[in-house]
Amino acid sequence: MSTDYATTLKSLYLYGMAAAWSELQADKPKQAHRPEVWMERLITAEQTERQLKSLRYQLKAARFPIHRDLTGIDWTETPLSQAVVEQLASAAFMEVAHNLILVGGTGTGKSHLATAIGVAAIHQGKRARFFNVVDLVNQLEREKSLGRAGYLAKQLCLVDAVILDELGYLPFPASGGALLFHLISQLYEKTSLIITTNLSFGEWVQVFGDAKMTTALLDRITHHCEILETGNDSYRFKQRKNRSQKAGKVETIGR
């Protein structure tokens, strides 16, 4: 009685091996039956499958609102250095828990860039977590009200990078500012922060409300930090303008 090895491998959660086994059976007439060759192919297939599974899991766990990568950046439309950004995408700064702050106007690609660097880091084997800052503050408030303050901070200390998107776009209560300060203090020199903001450092006090706390916060964040300015000219606005101009030219030619 023949054994269905593919089914057996799947029952052992060896899905990569199961797929490779089926391929080997299909190729069987074309190659010599060498056990060491088959074993190498089975092991390689299983390793590849597990790496892909881990990658899919980490991308989902990061909770990016939308997938972005560096291939989607038009380097002619940004003041940023491609070489510098690609170096950051290597995730080397996360090895030493350094931070990255992206400062610029609305529509200048800050969130895209932060997400793309986070995605690239996950491809390097790192773990990342994305938050809109206001949503994060609301989560910290809920956590405190449930008597579970500090639980999220412990979880985030285990990841390599925490992305805080849109700091300064919407205000939050002073209590929320204190909770965010406390979280960042706990992550200090343990986890890299990637922060996007439309505010200069002098304006951060408008968000946190307390000048001394804001100064202490900035001292921690900028201690080991790369600061990139994305400019103030909206990339999305320029795209819309260019599309409108092209459409106008087409309409004129049609006439």
PDB file of C-alpha atoms in Angstrom:
ATOM      1  CA  MET A   1       0.000   0.000   0.000  1.00  0.00           C
ATOM      2  CA  SER A   2       1.562   3.303  -1.106  1.00  0.00           C
ATOM      3  CA  THR A   3       1.950   6.198   1.301  1.00  0.00           C
ATOM      4  CA  ASP A   4       0.605   9.630   0.394  1.00  0.00           C
ATOM      5  CA  TYR A   5       3.690  11.543   1.489  1.00  0.00           C
ATOM      6  CA  ALA A   6       2.346  14.946   0.430  1.00  0.00           C
ATOM      7  CA  THR A   7      -0.671  14.551   2.726  1.00  0.00           C
ATOM      8  CA  THR A   8       1.538  13.270   5.549  1.00  0.00           C
ATOM      9  CA  LEU A   9       3.889  16.250   5.204  1.00  0.00           C
ATOM     10  CA  LYS A  10       0.950  18.655   5.287  1.00  0.00           C
ATOM     11  CA  SER A  11      -0.365  16.974   8.442  1.00  0.00           C
ATOM     12  CA  LEU A  12       3.026  17.745   9.994  1.00  0.00           C
ATOM     13  CA  TYR A  13       2.678  21.412   8.838  1.00  0.00           C
ATOM     14  CA  LEU A  14       5.588  20.938   6.410  1.00  0.00           C
ATOM     15  CA  TYR A  15       3.825  22.713   3.559  1.00  0.00           C
ATOM     16  CA  GLY A  16       6.988  23.687   1.728  1.00  0.00           C
ATOM     17  CA  MET A  17       8.164  20.096   1.687  1.00  0.00           C
ATOM     18  CA  ALA A  18       4.728  18.893   0.583  1.00  0.00           C
ATOM     19  CA  ALA A  19       4.766  21.214  -2.439  1.00  0.00           C
ATOM     20  CA  ALA A  20       8.345  20.259  -3.290  1.00  0.00           C
ATOM     21  CA  TRP A  21       7.524  16.552  -2.969  1.00  0.00           C
ATOM     22  CA  SER A  22       4.749  16.878  -5.530  1.00  0.00           C
ATOM     23  CA  GLU A  23       7.155  18.672  -7.884  1.00  0.00           C
ATOM     24  CA  LEU A  24       9.799  15.987  -7.392  1.00  0.00           C
ATOM     25  CA  GLN A  25       7.279  13.287  -8.242  1.00  0.00           C
ATOM     26  CA  ALA A  26       6.385  15.118 -11.446  1.00  0.00           C
ATOM     27  CA  ASP A  27      10.098  15.406 -12.364  1.00  0.00           C
ATOM     28  CA  LYS A  28      10.962  11.860 -11.303  1.00  0.00           C
ATOM     29  CA  PRO A  29      11.415  10.418 -14.819  1.00  0.00           C
ATOM     30  CA  LYS A  30      13.812  13.263 -15.695  1.00  0.00           C
ATOM     31  CA  GLN A  31      16.350  12.763 -12.927  1.00  0.00           C
ATOM     32  CA  ALA A  32      18.245  10.090 -11.087  1.00  0.00           C
ATOM     33  CA  HIS A  33      16.842   9.036  -7.747  1.00  0.00           C
ATOM     34  CA  ARG A  34      19.493  10.526  -5.445  1.00  0.00           C
ATOM     35  CA  PRO A  35      18.227  10.806  -1.844  1.00  0.00           C
ATOM     36  CA  GLU A  36      20.643  13.607  -0.908  1.00  0.00           C
ATOM     37  CA  VAL A  37      19.456  15.739  -3.849  1.00  0.00           C
ATOM     38  CA  TRP A  38      15.820  15.194  -2.972  1.00  0.00           C
ATOM     39  CA  MET A  39      16.471  15.939   0.697  1.00  0.00           C
ATOM     40  CA  GLU A  40      18.257  19.190  -0.175  1.00  0.00           C
ATOM     41  CA  ARG A  41      15.339  20.306  -2.332  1.00  0.00           C
ATOM     42  CA  LEU A  42      12.820  19.395   0.360  1.00  0.00           C
ATOM     43  CA  ILE A  43      14.695  21.248   3.095  1.00  0.00           C
ATOM     44  CA  THR A  44      15.282  24.314   0.912  1.00  0.00           C
ATOM     45  CA  ALA A  45      11.600  24.415  -0.033  1.00  0.00           C
ATOM     46  CA  GLU A  46      10.545  24.204   3.605  1.00  0.00           C
ATOM     47  CA  GLN A  47      12.954  26.975   4.645  1.00  0.00           C
ATOM     48  CA  THR A  48      11.662  29.218   1.857  1.00  0.00           C
ATOM     49  CA  GLU A  49       8.044  28.532   2.796  1.00  0.00           C
ATOM     50  CA  ARG A  50       8.681  29.379   6.452  1.00  0.00           C
ATOM     51  CA  GLN A  51      10.510  32.578   5.575  1.00  0.00           C
ATOM     52  CA  LEU A  52       7.613  33.696   3.364  1.00  0.00           C
ATOM     53  CA  LYS A  53       5.100  32.782   6.068  1.00  0.00           C
ATOM     54  CA  SER A  54       7.057  34.785   8.653  1.00  0.00           C
ATOM     55  CA  LEU A  55       7.293  37.743   6.258  1.00  0.00           C
ATOM     56  CA  ARG A  56       3.531  37.714   5.610  1.00  0.00           C
ATOM     57  CA  TYR A  57       2.849  37.489   9.341  1.00  0.00           C
ATOM     58  CA  GLN A  58       5.160  40.386  10.248  1.00  0.00           C
ATOM     59  CA  LEU A  59       3.725  42.608   7.505  1.00  0.00           C
ATOM     60  CA  LYS A  60       0.225  41.908   8.831  1.00  0.00           C
ATOM     61  CA  ALA A  61       1.294  42.388  12.461  1.00  0.00           C
ATOM     62  CA  ALA A  62       2.816  45.795  11.608  1.00  0.00           C
ATOM     63  CA  ARG A  63      -0.691  47.036  10.696  1.00  0.00           C
ATOM     64  CA  PHE A  64       0.345  49.369   7.931  1.00  0.00           C
ATOM     65  CA  PRO A  65      -2.767  51.161   6.616  1.00  0.00           C
ATOM     66  CA  ILE A  66      -1.516  50.578   3.075  1.00  0.00           C
ATOM     67  CA  HIS A  67       1.502  48.820   1.590  1.00  0.00           C
ATOM     68  CA  ARG A  68       4.236  51.167   0.389  1.00  0.00           C
ATOM     69  CA  ASP A  69       7.790  50.604  -0.770  1.00  0.00           C
ATOM     70  CA  LEU A  70      10.721  52.620  -2.062  1.00  0.00           C
ATOM     71  CA  THR A  71       9.946  51.793  -5.696  1.00  0.00           C
ATOM     72  CA  GLY A  72       6.924  54.095  -5.410  1.00  0.00           C
ATOM     73  CA  ILE A  73       9.037  57.185  -4.651  1.00  0.00           C
ATOM     74  CA  ASP A  74       9.753  59.675  -7.435  1.00  0.00           C
ATOM     75  CA  TRP A  75      13.214  60.914  -6.436  1.00  0.00           C
ATOM     76  CA  THR A  76      12.937  63.883  -8.794  1.00  0.00           C
ATOM     77  CA  GLU A  77      10.021  65.224  -6.745  1.00  0.00           C
ATOM     78  CA  THR A  78      11.593  65.094  -3.285  1.00  0.00           C
ATOM     79  CA  PRO A  79      14.495  66.969  -1.658  1.00  0.00           C
ATOM     80  CA  LEU A  80      15.588  63.747   0.045  1.00  0.00           C
ATOM     81  CA  SER A  81      18.755  61.898  -0.914  1.00  0.00           C
ATOM     82  CA  GLN A  82      18.015  58.499  -2.407  1.00  0.00           C
ATOM     83  CA  ALA A  83      21.294  57.143  -1.008  1.00  0.00           C
ATOM     84  CA  VAL A  84      20.431  58.283   2.529  1.00  0.00           C
ATOM     85  CA  VAL A  85      16.924  56.814   2.376  1.00  0.00           C
ATOM     86  CA  GLU A  86      18.179  53.504   0.996  1.00  0.00           C
ATOM     87  CA  GLN A  87      20.719  53.344   3.807  1.00  0.00           C
ATOM     88  CA  LEU A  88      17.907  53.853   6.331  1.00  0.00           C
ATOM     89  CA  ALA A  89      15.911  51.124   4.575  1.00  0.00           C
ATOM     90  CA  SER A  90      18.739  48.700   5.373  1.00  0.00           C
ATOM     91  CA  ALA A  91      17.457  48.925   8.991  1.00  0.00           C
ATOM     92  CA  ALA A  92      20.990  49.324  10.374  1.00  0.00           C
ATOM     93  CA  PHE A  93      19.846  52.196  12.618  1.00  0.00           C
ATOM     94  CA  MET A  94      17.410  49.811  14.312  1.00  0.00           C
ATOM     95  CA  GLU A  95      20.292  47.628  15.471  1.00  0.00           C
ATOM     96  CA  VAL A  96      21.252  50.366  17.945  1.00  0.00           C
ATOM     97  CA  ALA A  97      17.724  51.699  18.605  1.00  0.00           C
ATOM     98  CA  HIS A  98      18.362  55.042  16.916  1.00  0.00           C
ATOM     99  CA  ASN A  99      15.410  57.156  15.789  1.00  0.00           C
ATOM    100  CA  LEU A 100      14.209  58.798  12.576  1.00  0.00           C
ATOM    101  CA  ILE A 101      12.083  61.944  12.331  1.00  0.00           C
ATOM    102  CA  LEU A 102      10.474  63.001   9.049  1.00  0.00           C
ATOM    103  CA  VAL A 103       9.445  66.659   9.058  1.00  0.00           C
ATOM    104  CA  GLY A 104       7.513  68.366   6.293  1.00  0.00           C
ATOM    105  CA  GLY A 105       4.250  69.741   4.988  1.00  0.00           C
ATOM    106  CA  THR A 106       1.118  67.809   4.153  1.00  0.00           C
ATOM    107  CA  GLY A 107       1.416  65.643   1.039  1.00  0.00           C
ATOM    108  CA  THR A 108       5.221  65.563   0.959  1.00  0.00           C
ATOM    109  CA  GLY A 109       5.471  61.789   1.310  1.00  0.00           C
ATOM    110  CA  LYS A 110       6.300  61.401   5.020  1.00  0.00           C
ATOM    111  CA  SER A 111       3.868  58.566   5.700  1.00  0.00           C
ATOM    112  CA  HIS A 112       4.801  56.838   2.445  1.00  0.00           C
ATOM    113  CA  LEU A 113       8.479  57.006   3.342  1.00  0.00           C
ATOM    114  CA  ALA A 114       7.976  55.858   6.949  1.00  0.00           C
ATOM    115  CA  THR A 115       5.896  52.909   5.771  1.00  0.00           C
ATOM    116  CA  ALA A 116       8.369  52.014   3.015  1.00  0.00           C
ATOM    117  CA  ILE A 117      11.264  51.992   5.501  1.00  0.00           C
ATOM    118  CA  GLY A 118       9.182  49.855   7.876  1.00  0.00           C
ATOM    119  CA  VAL A 119       8.328  47.402   5.080  1.00  0.00           C
ATOM    120  CA  ALA A 120      11.986  47.234   4.005  1.00  0.00           C
ATOM    121  CA  ALA A 121      13.016  46.559   7.617  1.00  0.00           C
ATOM    122  CA  ILE A 122      10.585  43.639   7.837  1.00  0.00           C
ATOM    123  CA  HIS A 123      12.146  42.201   4.678  1.00  0.00           C
ATOM    124  CA  GLN A 124      15.461  42.412   6.567  1.00  0.00           C
ATOM    125  CA  GLY A 125      14.002  40.271   9.354  1.00  0.00           C
ATOM    126  CA  LYS A 126      12.973  43.123  11.670  1.00  0.00           C
ATOM    127  CA  ARG A 127       9.639  43.669  13.400  1.00  0.00           C
ATOM    128  CA  ALA A 128       7.738  46.949  13.108  1.00  0.00           C
ATOM    129  CA  ARG A 129       4.452  48.424  14.330  1.00  0.00           C
ATOM    130  CA  PHE A 130       2.596  51.344  12.736  1.00  0.00           C
ATOM    131  CA  PHE A 131       0.366  53.785  14.667  1.00  0.00           C
ATOM    132  CA  ASN A 132      -1.465  56.959  13.829  1.00  0.00           C
ATOM    133  CA  VAL A 133      -0.514  59.108  16.831  1.00  0.00           C
ATOM    134  CA  VAL A 134      -4.087  60.053  17.777  1.00  0.00           C
ATOM    135  CA  ASP A 135      -5.196  56.421  17.563  1.00  0.00           C
ATOM    136  CA  LEU A 136      -2.245  55.446  19.743  1.00  0.00           C
ATOM    137  CA  VAL A 137      -3.136  58.046  22.376  1.00  0.00           C
ATOM    138  CA  ASN A 138      -6.723  56.789  22.407  1.00  0.00           C
ATOM    139  CA  GLN A 139      -5.439  53.237  22.873  1.00  0.00           C
ATOM    140  CA  LEU A 140      -3.225  54.336  25.762  1.00  0.00           C
ATOM    141  CA  GLU A 141      -6.198  56.106  27.355  1.00  0.00           C
ATOM    142  CA  ARG A 142      -8.313  52.949  27.077  1.00  0.00           C
ATOM    143  CA  GLU A 143      -5.504  50.859  28.477  1.00  0.00           C
ATOM    144  CA  LYS A 144      -5.230  53.140  31.499  1.00  0.00           C
ATOM    145  CA  SER A 145      -8.987  53.146  32.115  1.00  0.00           C
ATOM    146  CA  LEU A 146      -8.948  49.328  32.125  1.00  0.00           C
ATOM    147  CA  GLY A 147      -6.146  49.247  34.674  1.00  0.00           C
ATOM    148  CA  ARG A 148      -3.665  47.814  32.195  1.00  0.00           C
ATOM    149  CA  ALA A 149      -1.286  50.767  31.863  1.00  0.00           C
ATOM    150  CA  GLY A 150       2.131  49.718  30.602  1.00  0.00           C
ATOM    151  CA  TYR A 151       0.978  46.574  28.800  1.00  0.00           C
ATOM    152  CA  LEU A 152       1.368  48.067  25.302  1.00  0.00           C
ATOM    153  CA  ALA A 153       4.784  49.519  26.175  1.00  0.00           C
ATOM    154  CA  LYS A 154       6.040  46.059  27.163  1.00  0.00           C
ATOM    155  CA  GLN A 155       4.846  44.674  23.829  1.00  0.00           C
ATOM    156  CA  LEU A 156       6.436  47.475  21.813  1.00  0.00           C
ATOM    157  CA  CYS A 157       9.785  47.072  23.567  1.00  0.00           C
ATOM    158  CA  LEU A 158       9.981  43.717  21.774  1.00  0.00           C
ATOM    159  CA  VAL A 159       9.732  45.158  18.245  1.00  0.00           C
ATOM    160  CA  ASP A 160      12.541  46.829  16.342  1.00  0.00           C
ATOM    161  CA  ALA A 161      10.709  49.956  15.190  1.00  0.00           C
ATOM    162  CA  VAL A 162       7.554  51.828  16.180  1.00  0.00           C
ATOM    163  CA  ILE A 163       6.184  54.216  13.550  1.00  0.00           C
ATOM    164  CA  LEU A 164       4.268  57.205  14.957  1.00  0.00           C
ATOM    165  CA  ASP A 165       2.472  58.829  12.050  1.00  0.00           C
ATOM    166  CA  GLU A 166       1.028  62.360  11.826  1.00  0.00           C
ATOM    167  CA  LEU A 167       2.219  63.870  15.088  1.00  0.00           C
ATOM    168  CA  GLY A 168       0.684  67.328  15.334  1.00  0.00           C
ATOM    169  CA  TYR A 169      -2.091  66.939  12.755  1.00  0.00           C
ATOM    170  CA  LEU A 170      -4.813  66.600  15.393  1.00  0.00           C
ATOM    171  CA  PRO A 171      -4.704  67.690  19.050  1.00  0.00           C
ATOM    172  CA  PHE A 172      -5.269  65.355  21.966  1.00  0.00           C
ATOM    173  CA  PRO A 173      -5.869  65.956  25.691  1.00  0.00           C
ATOM    174  CA  ALA A 174      -3.000  66.845  28.027  1.00  0.00           C
ATOM    175  CA  SER A 175      -3.488  63.483  29.726  1.00  0.00           C
ATOM    176  CA  GLY A 176      -2.840  61.823  26.374  1.00  0.00           C
ATOM    177  CA  GLY A 177       0.356  63.816  25.960  1.00  0.00           C
ATOM    178  CA  ALA A 178       1.587  62.558  29.324  1.00  0.00           C
ATOM    179  CA  LEU A 179       0.784  58.969  28.378  1.00  0.00           C
ATOM    180  CA  LEU A 180       2.615  59.318  25.052  1.00  0.00           C
ATOM    181  CA  PHE A 181       5.605  60.854  26.853  1.00  0.00           C
ATOM    182  CA  HIS A 182       5.668  57.919  29.269  1.00  0.00           C
ATOM    183  CA  LEU A 183       5.494  55.399  26.403  1.00  0.00           C
ATOM    184  CA  ILE A 184       8.343  57.036  24.498  1.00  0.00           C
ATOM    185  CA  SER A 185      10.406  57.144  27.698  1.00  0.00           C
ATOM    186  CA  GLN A 186       9.960  53.395  28.109  1.00  0.00           C
ATOM    187  CA  LEU A 187      10.961  52.741  24.494  1.00  0.00           C
ATOM    188  CA  TYR A 188      14.042  54.983  24.771  1.00  0.00           C
ATOM    189  CA  GLU A 189      17.195  53.124  23.669  1.00  0.00           C
ATOM    190  CA  LYS A 190      15.232  49.856  23.358  1.00  0.00           C
ATOM    191  CA  THR A 191      13.159  50.396  20.214  1.00  0.00           C
ATOM    192  CA  SER A 192      13.654  52.718  17.255  1.00  0.00           C
ATOM    193  CA  LEU A 193      11.022  55.391  16.662  1.00  0.00           C
ATOM    194  CA  ILE A 194      10.077  56.643  13.208  1.00  0.00           C
ATOM    195  CA  ILE A 195       8.016  59.816  13.618  1.00  0.00           C
ATOM    196  CA  THR A 196       6.287  61.831  10.900  1.00  0.00           C
ATOM    197  CA  THR A 197       5.219  65.369  11.727  1.00  0.00           C
ATOM    198  CA  ASN A 198       4.302  68.675  10.130  1.00  0.00           C
ATOM    199  CA  LEU A 199       5.600  70.618  13.151  1.00  0.00           C
ATOM    200  CA  SER A 200       8.968  72.166  13.848  1.00  0.00           C
ATOM    201  CA  PHE A 201      10.451  71.124  17.183  1.00  0.00           C
ATOM    202  CA  GLY A 202       9.526  74.486  18.674  1.00  0.00           C
ATOM    203  CA  GLU A 203       5.856  73.739  17.947  1.00  0.00           C
ATOM    204  CA  TRP A 204       5.716  70.360  19.678  1.00  0.00           C
ATOM    205  CA  VAL A 205       4.669  72.024  22.916  1.00  0.00           C
ATOM    206  CA  GLN A 206       1.339  72.785  21.186  1.00  0.00           C
ATOM    207  CA  VAL A 207       0.705  69.047  21.111  1.00  0.00           C
ATOM    208  CA  PHE A 208       1.993  68.023  24.522  1.00  0.00           C
ATOM    209  CA  GLY A 209       0.937  71.160  26.384  1.00  0.00           C
ATOM    210  CA  ASP A 210       3.751  71.177  28.945  1.00  0.00           C
ATOM    211  CA  ALA A 211       7.010  72.911  27.986  1.00  0.00           C
ATOM    212  CA  LYS A 212       9.251  70.986  30.391  1.00  0.00           C
ATOM    213  CA  MET A 213       7.793  67.642  29.375  1.00  0.00           C
ATOM    214  CA  THR A 214       8.168  68.528  25.684  1.00  0.00           C
ATOM    215  CA  THR A 215      11.816  69.506  26.190  1.00  0.00           C
ATOM    216  CA  ALA A 216      12.511  66.238  28.003  1.00  0.00           C
ATOM    217  CA  LEU A 217      10.714  64.302  25.255  1.00  0.00           C
ATOM    218  CA  LEU A 218      12.730  65.944  22.491  1.00  0.00           C
ATOM    219  CA  ASP A 219      15.919  65.330  24.439  1.00  0.00           C
ATOM    220  CA  ARG A 220      15.197  61.596  24.464  1.00  0.00           C
ATOM    221  CA  ILE A 221      13.988  61.324  20.869  1.00  0.00           C
ATOM    222  CA  THR A 222      16.792  63.349  19.283  1.00  0.00           C
ATOM    223  CA  HIS A 223      19.614  61.867  21.379  1.00  0.00           C
ATOM    224  CA  HIS A 224      20.456  59.362  18.629  1.00  0.00           C
ATOM    225  CA  CYS A 225      18.408  60.496  15.678  1.00  0.00           C
ATOM    226  CA  GLU A 226      18.366  61.118  11.934  1.00  0.00           C
ATOM    227  CA  ILE A 227      16.183  64.075  10.913  1.00  0.00           C
ATOM    228  CA  LEU A 228      14.980  64.358   7.330  1.00  0.00           C
ATOM    229  CA  GLU A 229      13.038  67.295   5.906  1.00  0.00           C
ATOM    230  CA  THR A 230      10.606  66.399   3.125  1.00  0.00           C
ATOM    231  CA  GLY A 231       9.859  70.037   2.214  1.00  0.00           C
ATOM    232  CA  ASN A 232       6.549  71.882   2.065  1.00  0.00           C
ATOM    233  CA  ASP A 233       5.470  71.433  -1.561  1.00  0.00           C
ATOM    234  CA  SER A 234       2.747  68.817  -1.691  1.00  0.00           C
ATOM    235  CA  TYR A 235       3.743  65.946  -3.977  1.00  0.00           C
ATOM    236  CA  ARG A 236       0.105  64.876  -4.314  1.00  0.00           C
ATOM    237  CA  PHE A 237      -0.917  68.426  -5.319  1.00  0.00           C
ATOM    238  CA  LYS A 238       1.806  68.529  -7.977  1.00  0.00           C
ATOM    239  CA  GLN A 239       0.650  65.162  -9.315  1.00  0.00           C
ATOM    240  CA  ARG A 240      -2.944  66.388  -9.589  1.00  0.00           C
ATOM    241  CA  LYS A 241      -1.791  69.617 -11.234  1.00  0.00           C
ATOM    242  CA  ASN A 242       0.324  67.726 -13.785  1.00  0.00           C
ATOM    243  CA  ARG A 243      -2.580  65.389 -14.590  1.00  0.00           C
ATOM    244  CA  SER A 244      -4.900  68.373 -15.066  1.00  0.00           C
ATOM    245  CA  GLN A 245      -2.413  70.100 -17.366  1.00  0.00           C
ATOM    246  CA  LYS A 246      -1.977  66.926 -19.444  1.00  0.00           C
ATOM    247  CA  ALA A 247      -5.744  66.514 -19.699  1.00  0.00           C
ATOM    248  CA  GLY A 248      -6.043  70.132 -20.831  1.00  0.00           C
ATOM    249  CA  LYS A 249      -3.443  69.592 -23.544  1.00  0.00           C
ATOM    250  CA  VAL A 250      -5.225  66.478 -24.769  1.00  0.00           C
ATOM    251  CA  GLU A 251      -8.519  68.362 -24.931  1.00  0.00           C
ATOM    252  CA  THR A 252      -6.901  71.242 -26.862  1.00  0.00           C
ATOM    253  CA  ILE A 253      -5.308  68.837 -29.352  1.00  0.00           C
ATOM    254  CA  GLY A 254      -8.664  67.073 -29.799  1.00  0.00           C
ATOM    255  CA  ARG A 255     -10.240  70.311 -30.854  1.00  0.00           C
TER     256      ARG A 255
END
